[in-house]
Tab-separated table of C-alpha atoms and ligand atoms in Angstrom:
chain	number	residue	atom	x	y	z
A	1	MET	CA	-3.306	-39.321	24.037
A	2	ALA	CA	-0.328	-37.384	25.238
A	3	LEU	CA	0.478	-34.308	23.566
A	4	LYS	CA	4.053	-35.311	21.623
A	5	HIS	CA	6.346	-32.356	21.408
A	6	VAL	CA	4.114	-30.521	23.978
A	7	GLN	CA	3.817	-32.475	27.149
A	8	GLU	CA	7.564	-32.952	27.514
A	9	TYR	CA	7.880	-29.345	27.931
A	10	ARG	CA	5.537	-29.216	30.910
A	11	ASP	CA	7.697	-31.387	32.772
A	12	ALA	CA	7.444	-29.943	36.358
A	13	ASP	CA	11.275	-31.341	37.489
A	14	ILE	CA	12.482	-29.451	34.357
A	15	ALA	CA	10.706	-26.223	35.294
A	16	ARG	CA	11.762	-26.672	39.008
A	17	HIS	CA	15.477	-26.855	37.708
A	18	LEU	CA	15.455	-23.828	35.442
A	19	ALA	CA	13.896	-21.676	38.098
A	20	ALA	CA	16.360	-22.509	40.257
A	21	GLN	CA	18.962	-21.854	37.624
A	22	ILE	CA	17.668	-18.569	37.385
A	23	ARG	CA	17.474	-17.442	40.885
A	24	ASP	CA	20.992	-18.940	41.367
A	25	ARG	CA	22.472	-16.841	38.938
A	26	SER	CA	20.060	-13.826	38.537
A	27	ARG	CA	22.150	-10.990	40.157
A	28	GLN	CA	21.094	-7.462	38.833
A	29	PRO	CA	17.371	-6.440	37.913
A	30	VAL	CA	16.663	-7.234	34.261
A	31	ARG	CA	13.626	-5.940	32.381
A	32	MET	CA	12.992	-8.206	29.552
A	33	MET	CA	10.143	-7.928	27.134
A	34	GLU	CA	8.142	-10.941	25.674
A	35	VAL	CA	7.182	-9.595	22.144
A	36	CYS	CA	4.601	-11.931	21.213
A	37	GLY	CA	1.052	-12.068	22.538
A	38	THR	CA	0.988	-16.012	22.737
A	39	HIS	CA	3.843	-15.808	25.085
A	40	THR	CA	2.157	-13.388	27.182
A	41	VAL	CA	-0.807	-15.665	27.805
A	42	SER	CA	1.311	-18.823	28.052
A	43	ILE	CA	2.929	-16.829	30.779
A	44	PHE	CA	0.133	-16.324	32.961
A	45	ARG	CA	-1.466	-19.605	32.119
A	46	SER	CA	1.632	-21.603	33.744
A	47	GLY	CA	1.870	-18.994	36.497
A	48	LEU	CA	5.496	-18.635	35.199
A	49	ARG	CA	5.871	-15.060	36.860
A	50	SER	CA	5.847	-16.314	40.404
A	51	LEU	CA	8.431	-18.785	39.563
A	52	LEU	CA	10.893	-16.039	38.869
A	53	PRO	CA	13.102	-13.809	41.389
A	54	GLU	CA	12.072	-10.250	41.692
A	55	THR	CA	15.160	-9.427	39.638
A	56	ILE	CA	13.470	-10.072	36.521
A	57	THR	CA	10.354	-7.918	35.358
A	58	LEU	CA	8.814	-9.462	32.280
A	59	ILE	CA	7.431	-6.516	30.067
A	60	SER	CA	4.276	-7.374	27.484
A	61	GLY	CA	4.986	-5.998	24.198
A	62	PRO	CA	3.081	-5.291	20.972
A	63	GLY	CA	2.954	-8.672	19.513
A	64	CYS	CA	-0.867	-8.838	19.415
A	65	PRO	CA	-1.483	-8.416	15.766
A	66	VAL	CA	-5.292	-7.265	16.425
A	67	CYS	CA	-4.103	-4.833	19.264
A	68	VAL	CA	-1.385	-2.718	17.168
A	69	THR	CA	-3.786	-2.084	14.522
A	70	ASP	CA	-4.256	1.265	13.634
A	71	GLN	CA	-7.453	2.915	14.360
A	72	ALA	CA	-7.978	4.028	10.660
A	73	GLU	CA	-7.333	0.599	9.632
A	74	ILE	CA	-10.193	-0.566	11.566
A	75	ASP	CA	-12.479	2.108	10.231
A	76	ALA	CA	-11.258	0.986	6.971
A	77	PHE	CA	-12.717	-2.709	8.155
A	78	VAL	CA	-16.226	-1.060	9.063
A	79	ALA	CA	-16.292	0.798	5.936
A	80	LEU	CA	-15.692	-2.004	3.528
A	81	ALA	CA	-17.999	-4.461	5.530
A	82	ARG	CA	-21.133	-1.634	4.585
A	83	GLU	CA	-19.915	-1.407	0.804
A	84	PRO	CA	-22.725	-2.784	-1.085
A	85	GLY	CA	-22.096	-6.388	-2.548
A	86	VAL	CA	-19.149	-7.161	-0.130
A	87	ILE	CA	-18.323	-10.201	1.975
A	88	ALA	CA	-16.146	-9.324	4.737
A	89	ALA	CA	-14.004	-11.904	5.943
A	90	THR	CA	-12.220	-11.782	9.061
A	91	PHE	CA	-10.101	-13.386	11.916
A	92	GLY	CA	-12.810	-13.550	15.074
A	93	ASP	CA	-10.337	-11.591	17.269
A	94	LEU	CA	-10.755	-8.784	14.983
A	95	MET	CA	-14.994	-8.639	15.282
A	96	ARG	CA	-15.204	-6.749	18.564
A	97	VAL	CA	-12.725	-4.128	18.364
A	98	PRO	CA	-14.390	-0.429	18.365
A	99	GLY	CA	-13.280	1.445	15.219
A	100	THR	CA	-14.504	5.475	15.544
A	101	GLU	CA	-17.806	4.604	14.517
A	102	SER	CA	-18.576	1.064	15.160
A	103	SER	CA	-17.111	-2.440	15.022
A	104	LEU	CA	-17.462	-5.333	12.671
A	105	GLN	CA	-19.723	-7.106	15.593
A	106	ARG	CA	-22.404	-4.106	15.153
A	107	GLU	CA	-21.969	-3.966	11.503
A	108	ARG	CA	-22.838	-7.783	11.299
A	109	ALA	CA	-26.112	-7.221	13.949
A	110	ALA	CA	-26.907	-4.475	11.601
A	111	GLY	CA	-27.209	-6.983	8.623
A	112	ARG	CA	-23.948	-6.511	6.852
A	113	ASP	CA	-22.396	-9.624	5.810
A	114	VAL	CA	-19.515	-10.012	7.849
A	115	ARG	CA	-18.012	-13.729	7.936
A	116	ILE	CA	-15.401	-15.054	10.918
A	117	VAL	CA	-12.732	-17.336	8.833
A	118	TYR	CA	-9.914	-19.387	10.289
A	119	SER	CA	-7.574	-19.263	7.328
A	120	ALA	CA	-7.004	-17.286	4.233
A	121	PHE	CA	-8.026	-19.732	2.260
A	122	ASP	CA	-11.769	-20.326	3.641
A	123	ALA	CA	-12.151	-16.374	2.330
A	124	LEU	CA	-10.833	-17.338	-0.949
A	125	LYS	CA	-13.435	-20.619	-0.922
A	126	LEU	CA	-16.210	-18.077	-0.286
A	127	ALA	CA	-14.984	-15.906	-3.238
A	128	ARG	CA	-15.461	-19.101	-5.052
A	129	ALA	CA	-19.087	-20.017	-3.738
A	130	HIS	CA	-20.383	-16.371	-4.700
A	131	PRO	CA	-19.319	-15.507	-7.936
A	132	ASP	CA	-21.363	-12.521	-7.927
A	133	ARG	CA	-20.458	-10.810	-4.679
A	134	GLN	CA	-17.047	-9.182	-3.668
A	135	VAL	CA	-14.991	-11.061	-0.886
A	136	VAL	CA	-12.568	-8.503	1.055
A	137	PHE	CA	-9.993	-10.433	3.382
A	138	PHE	CA	-8.473	-8.169	6.297
A	139	GLY	CA	-5.344	-9.171	6.662
A	140	VAL	CA	-3.931	-8.647	10.066
A	141	GLY	CA	-0.951	-10.523	11.262
A	142	PHE	CA	2.984	-10.794	11.695
A	143	GLU	CA	5.483	-12.644	9.383
A	144	THR	CA	3.250	-16.113	10.160
A	145	THR	CA	0.500	-14.917	8.724
A	146	ALA	CA	1.254	-12.520	5.684
A	147	PRO	CA	2.737	-15.800	3.840
A	148	THR	CA	-0.906	-17.505	4.538
A	149	VAL	CA	-2.240	-14.491	2.906
A	150	ALA	CA	0.277	-14.619	0.080
A	151	ALA	CA	0.054	-18.123	-0.550
A	152	THR	CA	-4.224	-17.615	-1.266
A	153	VAL	CA	-3.416	-14.528	-3.410
A	154	MET	CA	-1.080	-16.813	-5.687
A	155	THR	CA	-3.940	-19.379	-5.680
A	156	ALA	CA	-6.137	-16.846	-6.472
A	157	ALA	CA	-4.575	-15.371	-9.420
A	158	GLU	CA	-3.938	-19.211	-10.498
A	159	ALA	CA	-7.521	-19.516	-10.632
A	160	GLY	CA	-7.964	-16.082	-12.479
A	161	LEU	CA	-10.675	-15.465	-9.187
A	162	GLU	CA	-12.014	-11.523	-10.055
A	163	ASN	CA	-14.129	-11.012	-6.733
A	164	PHE	CA	-11.497	-11.709	-4.299
A	165	SER	CA	-9.268	-9.153	-2.587
A	166	VAL	CA	-7.033	-8.442	0.544
A	167	TRP	CA	-6.867	-5.286	2.683
A	168	SER	CA	-2.957	-5.768	3.606
A	169	ALA	CA	-2.394	-4.644	7.317
A	170	HIS	CA	0.181	-6.872	7.787
A	171	LYS	CA	3.169	-6.139	9.899
A	172	THR	CA	6.672	-7.593	10.585
A	173	VAL	CA	8.528	-7.595	13.729
A	174	PRO	CA	11.856	-6.515	13.670
A	175	ALA	CA	11.057	-3.074	12.418
A	176	ALA	CA	8.769	-2.781	15.468
A	177	LEU	CA	11.534	-4.084	18.028
A	178	ASP	CA	13.741	-1.016	16.489
A	179	ALA	CA	10.609	1.417	17.252
A	180	LEU	CA	10.975	0.564	20.558
A	181	MET	CA	14.447	0.825	21.255
A	182	GLY	CA	14.202	4.553	20.049
A	183	MET	CA	11.334	5.516	22.335
A	184	PRO	CA	12.878	7.011	25.525
A	185	GLU	CA	9.671	6.062	27.888
A	186	VAL	CA	10.700	2.285	27.040
A	187	ALA	CA	13.352	0.713	29.035
A	188	ILE	CA	14.025	-3.093	27.688
A	189	ASP	CA	17.373	-4.931	28.425
A	190	ALA	CA	16.588	-8.142	26.791
A	191	PHE	CA	13.714	-9.422	24.255
A	192	LEU	CA	12.254	-12.679	24.454
A	193	LEU	CA	11.728	-13.003	20.303
A	194	PRO	CA	8.242	-14.705	19.094
A	195	GLY	CA	8.089	-18.207	18.775
A	196	HIS	CA	6.275	-18.552	15.564
A	197	VAL	CA	7.244	-15.508	13.723
A	198	SER	CA	10.861	-16.832	14.356
A	199	VAL	CA	9.871	-19.939	12.216
A	200	ILE	CA	9.297	-17.835	9.462
A	201	ILE	CA	12.076	-15.192	9.627
A	202	GLY	CA	14.756	-17.446	11.340
A	203	THR	CA	17.089	-16.277	14.157
A	204	GLU	CA	18.767	-14.586	11.349
A	205	GLY	CA	15.853	-12.587	10.557
A	206	TYR	CA	16.336	-10.268	13.839
A	207	ARG	CA	20.163	-10.001	13.025
A	208	PRO	CA	20.772	-6.349	11.949
A	209	PHE	CA	18.564	-5.668	15.070
A	210	PHE	CA	21.226	-7.498	17.094
A	211	GLN	CA	23.965	-5.662	15.276
A	212	ARG	CA	22.789	-2.523	15.842
A	213	HIS	CA	21.534	-2.914	19.745
A	214	ARG	CA	24.065	-5.791	21.094
A	215	MET	CA	21.346	-6.885	23.434
A	216	PRO	CA	20.394	-10.537	24.740
A	217	CYS	CA	17.670	-11.519	22.295
A	218	VAL	CA	16.523	-15.369	22.192
A	219	VAL	CA	14.016	-17.015	20.715
A	220	ALA	CA	11.562	-19.102	22.641
A	221	GLY	CA	8.542	-21.332	22.345
A	222	PHE	CA	5.346	-21.852	24.250
A	223	GLU	CA	5.683	-24.394	26.747
A	224	PRO	CA	6.701	-23.641	30.746
A	225	ALA	CA	10.369	-25.293	30.198
A	226	ASP	CA	10.521	-23.619	26.569
A	227	LEU	CA	9.840	-20.245	28.384
A	228	LEU	CA	11.751	-20.742	30.981
A	229	ALA	CA	14.998	-21.848	29.305
A	230	ALA	CA	14.728	-18.806	27.222
A	231	VAL	CA	14.723	-16.549	30.471
A	232	ALA	CA	17.958	-19.151	31.772
A	233	ALA	CA	19.794	-17.757	28.479
A	234	ILE	CA	19.241	-14.330	28.766
A	235	ILE	CA	20.134	-14.351	32.508
A	236	ASP	CA	23.184	-16.033	31.844
A	237	GLN	CA	24.009	-13.285	28.760
A	238	VAL	CA	23.468	-10.682	31.197
A	239	ALA	CA	25.918	-12.320	34.080
A	240	SER	CA	28.401	-13.186	31.724
A	241	GLY	CA	28.555	-9.809	29.959
A	242	THR	CA	27.942	-11.338	26.521
A	243	PRO	CA	25.090	-10.240	24.632
A	244	ALA	CA	23.604	-13.164	21.993
A	245	LEU	CA	21.281	-13.590	19.421
A	246	ALA	CA	20.102	-17.261	20.402
A	247	ASN	CA	17.501	-19.915	19.717
A	248	ALA	CA	15.914	-21.329	22.642
A	249	TYR	CA	13.183	-23.197	20.136
A	250	PRO	CA	15.222	-25.419	17.986
A	251	ARG	CA	12.980	-27.989	17.325
A	252	ALA	CA	11.072	-25.659	15.597
A	253	VAL	CA	13.426	-22.350	14.471
A	254	VAL	CA	16.216	-22.584	12.409
A	255	ALA	CA	18.760	-19.919	11.690
A	256	GLU	CA	17.195	-19.682	7.946
A	257	GLY	CA	13.558	-19.721	9.002
A	258	ASN	CA	11.032	-21.409	6.033
A	259	PRO	CA	12.533	-20.497	2.946
A	260	LYS	CA	9.392	-21.130	0.864
A	261	ALA	CA	7.245	-19.123	3.281
A	262	LEU	CA	9.620	-16.034	2.702
A	263	ALA	CA	9.558	-16.322	-0.684
A	264	VAL	CA	5.536	-16.612	-1.321
A	265	MET	CA	6.008	-13.732	1.207
A	266	ASN	CA	8.057	-11.942	-0.768
A	267	ARG	CA	6.505	-12.526	-4.341
A	268	VAL	CA	3.084	-10.958	-3.088
A	269	PHE	CA	4.421	-8.211	-0.363
A	270	ALA	CA	6.873	-5.810	-0.066
A	271	PRO	CA	8.285	-3.398	2.748
A	272	VAL	CA	6.235	-0.327	3.054
A	273	ASP	CA	5.676	2.503	6.028
A	274	ALA	CA	3.062	1.222	8.610
A	275	ALA	CA	1.140	2.914	11.484
A	276	TRP	CA	1.052	1.236	14.205
A	277	ARG	CA	-1.509	1.804	17.127
A	278	GLY	CA	0.636	2.959	19.951
A	279	LEU	CA	4.001	2.757	18.155
A	280	GLY	CA	2.880	5.369	15.359
A	281	THR	CA	4.215	5.101	12.054
A	282	ILE	CA	7.533	2.821	11.937
A	283	ALA	CA	9.476	2.706	8.362
A	284	GLY	CA	9.114	-0.437	6.590
A	285	SER	CA	7.164	-2.322	9.185
A	286	GLY	CA	4.133	-2.852	6.682
A	287	LEU	CA	3.357	-5.167	3.660
A	288	GLU	CA	2.159	-3.983	0.677
A	289	PHE	CA	0.821	-5.648	-2.433
A	290	THR	CA	3.816	-6.158	-4.916
A	291	PRO	CA	2.931	-4.744	-8.537
A	292	ALA	CA	2.656	-8.342	-9.736
A	293	PHE	CA	-0.339	-8.609	-7.781
A	294	ASP	CA	-1.583	-5.716	-7.023
A	295	ARG	CA	-4.730	-6.677	-8.652
A	296	PHE	CA	-5.752	-8.208	-5.171
A	297	ASN	CA	-5.350	-4.811	-3.418
A	298	ALA	CA	-8.691	-4.190	-1.642
A	299	ARG	CA	-6.987	-0.585	-0.803
A	300	HIS	CA	-7.264	0.072	-4.876
A	301	ARG	CA	-10.626	-1.668	-5.528
A	302	PHE	CA	-12.672	0.325	-3.109
A	303	VAL	CA	-13.071	3.918	-2.550
A	304	LEU	CA	-13.901	4.216	1.002
A	305	HIS	CA	-15.187	7.478	2.763
A	306	LEU	CA	-13.522	7.340	6.292
A	307	PRO	CA	-14.028	9.164	9.460
A	308	VAL	CA	-11.279	10.946	10.913
A	309	PRO	CA	-10.258	8.133	13.268
A	310	VAL	CA	-10.735	8.610	16.786
A	311	GLU	CA	-9.179	6.357	19.582
A	312	PRO	CA	-11.391	5.322	22.758
A	313	LYS	CA	-11.509	7.828	25.231
A	314	GLY	CA	-9.613	6.983	28.270
A	315	CYS	CA	-8.205	3.845	26.994
A	316	ALA	CA	-4.056	3.328	27.705
A	317	CYS	CA	-3.691	0.947	25.231
A	318	GLY	CA	-1.141	2.756	23.096
A	319	GLN	CA	1.333	2.828	26.106
A	320	ILE	CA	0.456	-0.910	27.117
A	321	LEU	CA	1.403	-1.965	23.482
A	322	THR	CA	4.949	-0.416	24.427
A	323	GLY	CA	5.108	-1.498	28.013
A	324	ALA	CA	5.362	2.029	29.198
A	325	LYS	CA	2.558	0.999	31.238
A	326	ARG	CA	0.871	-2.116	32.918
A	327	PRO	CA	-2.714	-2.913	32.446
A	328	PRO	CA	-3.807	-1.868	36.138
A	329	GLU	CA	-2.473	1.066	35.756
A	330	CYS	CA	-5.124	2.213	33.375
A	331	PRO	CA	-7.977	3.701	35.362
A	332	LEU	CA	-10.523	2.042	33.052
A	333	PHE	CA	-9.100	-1.359	33.954
A	334	GLY	CA	-11.610	-3.924	35.235
A	335	THR	CA	-14.143	-1.276	35.822
A	336	ARG	CA	-15.500	0.080	32.541
A	337	CYS	CA	-13.465	-2.069	30.618
A	338	THR	CA	-13.338	-5.878	30.940
A	339	PRO	CA	-13.527	-8.912	28.229
A	340	MET	CA	-17.386	-8.968	28.422
A	341	ASP	CA	-17.780	-5.067	27.991
A	342	PRO	CA	-14.160	-4.107	26.164
A	343	VAL	CA	-13.022	-0.506	25.730
A	344	GLY	CA	-9.755	-1.200	23.624
A	345	PRO	CA	-8.340	-3.746	21.585
A	346	CYS	CA	-5.845	-5.051	24.068
A	347	MET	CA	-9.113	-6.160	26.220
A	348	VAL	CA	-10.809	-7.250	22.943
A	349	SER	CA	-8.191	-9.593	21.605
A	350	SER	CA	-7.347	-13.148	24.064
A	351	GLU	CA	-4.175	-12.322	22.775
A	352	GLY	CA	-4.025	-8.743	24.623
A	353	THR	CA	-2.290	-8.178	27.244
A	354	CYS	CA	-5.299	-6.370	29.215
A	355	ALA	CA	-7.110	-9.459	28.216
A	356	ALA	CA	-4.314	-11.694	29.987
A	357	TYR	CA	-3.752	-9.145	33.326
A	358	TYR	CA	-7.861	-9.424	33.608
A	359	ARG	CA	-7.960	-13.527	33.425
A	360	TYR	CA	-4.883	-14.417	34.893
A	361	ALA	CA	-3.462	-11.679	37.536
A	362	GLY	CA	-3.963	-12.407	40.979
A	363	ARG	CA	-3.971	-16.228	40.467
A	364	GLY	CA	-0.141	-16.923	41.433
A	365	ASN	CA	0.781	-14.254	39.018
A	366	PRO	CA	2.174	-11.067	40.504
B	1	MET	CA	-3.648	-16.652	16.699
B	2	CYS	CA	-0.539	-18.878	17.355
B	3	LEU	CA	-1.661	-22.481	17.531
B	4	ALA	CA	1.349	-23.575	19.708
B	5	ILE	CA	0.641	-27.457	19.482
B	6	PRO	CA	1.945	-29.752	17.195
B	7	SER	CA	-0.030	-31.717	14.706
B	8	ARG	CA	0.504	-34.928	12.959
B	9	ILE	CA	-0.069	-35.410	9.161
B	10	THR	CA	-2.508	-38.444	8.578
B	11	LYS	CA	-3.018	-37.746	4.967
B	12	ILE	CA	-1.393	-36.002	2.268
B	13	GLU	CA	-3.513	-35.021	-0.691
B	14	ASN	CA	-2.783	-32.231	-3.498
B	15	GLN	CA	-0.892	-29.896	-1.117
B	16	MET	CA	-3.415	-30.630	1.490
B	17	ALA	CA	-2.771	-32.510	4.422
B	18	VAL	CA	-5.184	-33.806	7.385
B	19	ILE	CA	-3.679	-33.026	10.648
B	20	ASP	CA	-4.724	-34.395	14.115
B	21	VAL	CA	-4.325	-32.426	17.008
B	22	ASP	CA	-5.086	-34.588	19.987
B	23	GLY	CA	-7.854	-36.366	18.329
B	24	VAL	CA	-9.358	-33.667	16.462
B	25	ARG	CA	-8.882	-34.010	12.462
B	26	ARG	CA	-8.263	-30.728	10.605
B	27	GLU	CA	-6.838	-29.868	7.011
B	28	ALA	CA	-3.997	-28.033	6.541
B	29	SER	CA	-2.356	-26.657	3.461
B	30	LEU	CA	1.159	-27.680	2.608
B	31	LEU	CA	1.589	-25.020	0.283
B	32	LEU	CA	4.358	-23.086	2.580
B	33	LEU	CA	6.289	-26.286	3.489
B	34	GLU	CA	8.698	-28.345	1.638
B	35	ASP	CA	8.874	-32.098	1.666
B	36	ALA	CA	6.413	-32.712	4.379
B	37	ARG	CA	5.587	-36.123	4.597
B	38	VAL	CA	2.858	-38.356	6.424
B	39	GLY	CA	3.382	-39.184	9.808
B	40	ASP	CA	5.490	-35.901	10.466
B	41	TYR	CA	4.796	-33.621	13.456
B	42	VAL	CA	3.847	-29.750	11.903
B	43	ILE	CA	3.245	-26.299	13.231
B	44	VAL	CA	0.018	-25.309	11.887
B	45	HIS	CA	-0.907	-21.395	11.682
B	46	ALA	CA	-4.266	-19.827	9.870
B	47	GLY	CA	-4.656	-23.249	8.316
B	48	PHE	CA	-1.415	-23.570	6.555
B	49	ALA	CA	1.353	-26.302	7.846
B	50	ILE	CA	4.525	-23.612	8.805
B	51	GLN	CA	7.025	-25.755	9.893
B	52	THR	CA	8.163	-29.398	10.414
B	53	ILE	CA	9.066	-30.539	14.096
B	54	ASP	CA	12.851	-31.416	13.862
B	55	GLU	CA	12.658	-34.998	15.665
B	56	GLN	CA	16.229	-35.167	16.346
B	57	THR	CA	16.854	-31.864	17.502
B	58	ALA	CA	13.662	-32.000	20.240
B	59	LEU	CA	15.010	-35.390	21.589
B	60	GLU	CA	18.721	-33.970	21.764
B	61	SER	CA	17.337	-30.484	23.565
B	62	LEU	CA	14.901	-32.252	25.533
B	63	ARG	CA	18.297	-34.790	27.109
B	64	LEU	CA	19.844	-31.800	27.383
B	65	LEU	CA	17.198	-30.200	29.699
B	66	ARG	CA	16.568	-33.181	31.864
B	67	GLU	CA	20.130	-33.963	32.303
B	68	ALA	CA	20.857	-30.477	33.465
B	69	ALA	CA	17.690	-31.178	35.799
B	70	ASP	CA	19.074	-34.336	37.601
B	71	ALA	CA	22.507	-33.226	37.577
B	72	TYR	CA	20.896	-30.192	39.682
B	73	ASP	CA	18.729	-32.635	42.139
B	74	ALA	CA	22.014	-34.370	42.685
B	75	ALA	CA	24.095	-31.279	43.374
B	76	ARG	CA	21.129	-30.510	45.793
B	77	SER	CA	20.761	-33.452	47.887
B	78	GLN	CA	24.482	-33.431	48.474
B	79	GLU	CA	24.379	-30.575	49.953
B	80	PRO	CA	24.581	-30.375	53.979
C	1	SF4	S1	-8.069	-1.722	30.273
C	1	SF4	FE1	-9.211	-1.450	28.340
C	1	SF4	S2	-9.258	1.029	28.116
C	1	SF4	FE2	-7.400	0.326	29.981
C	1	SF4	S3	-5.729	0.112	28.300
C	1	SF4	FE3	-6.674	-1.882	28.363
C	1	SF4	S4	-8.035	-1.934	26.595
C	1	SF4	FE4	-7.468	0.421	27.046
């Protein structure tokens, strides 16, 4: 069966035309950041970089949720997994991220009960199945994930579940874009905005950011034609000198986003200052429980003794995440640090920039 | 973490949908989506349907992309 809404956007004729249009119209250098880790992977996998003219530099951004999770939070996850009676539920990508002393994978090998779940809902099912245990879910992700966790928390509240909680390390994207623009070592002319964060927050979610910075911002889908159409839109905006907030993924993204998901997210979570790996603390960029749901807050349910956080020695993830460095510029890349034996989170996560470079660079990817 | 491939809803029961992605069946919660119907293509993230693909808009944007590609090829073939 052909994949509907996918195959059409892998059409070679359309891609060829869009690439040619971009080459014809691109006159001046443009540094554009693809914010989302899934974009980074699709750009590499489809060999898109080799289709683009030299005027265009694609920079991978901080859109890999596991990668931007602060070291202190990783340490907290490890400490939670060590708590007696706890079942630690996590997305698989977090397992191998090295904390200061250990990782969830090592804790599991040492006999702690760490379970990989595909959805927050699965963690709730664990809580139902094990009423004598405390199930803690590690909430990592952006606006795409936070509503799924919020809906799960609301379900737990309705069911009166006492043995379920969430450690919310969720983060919001527009706040991070603002922070990036304020960093002197970061030079970005345009943003390819993440497709599925935009499904939730809509193009309007970026309006305040756009009004402050007046630079090309285009929402992109994940197939080659989607990404090329977004790049073409940016190039046209640059050529005509009229930056705009635009949507090149209209089949999935609308101006107001998904109001139901936003309402659920905003009932359970409210903005809070949050620490990001590589970007430091960004005002209002995290999501913490609202008072109505605070009884599900794992930060208040457990008293943890945490080490002073130490990031992996020699790892340049911080600079990779802001686009200040490319993976090959890290001395450990491909030698000490590989996907089989990763040093930093950017090599652990399948969406990490280092992992994407390691897998795909060199295969038609400059 | 993002599954970029839209899935078709084949069944709905109690706010849960059975979805089909290229022949593979899974469940997805509909708690975050208004008015989902059997036959809709939805984007699923971490076990939740988060958006319905708008068929009309999808057809229209594809038509524009194809027309532009054809016009480009026609212009190229007329070049000396
Ligand atoms: S290659 Fe490894 S050590 Fe270097 S920045 Fe990437 S993850 Fe860190």
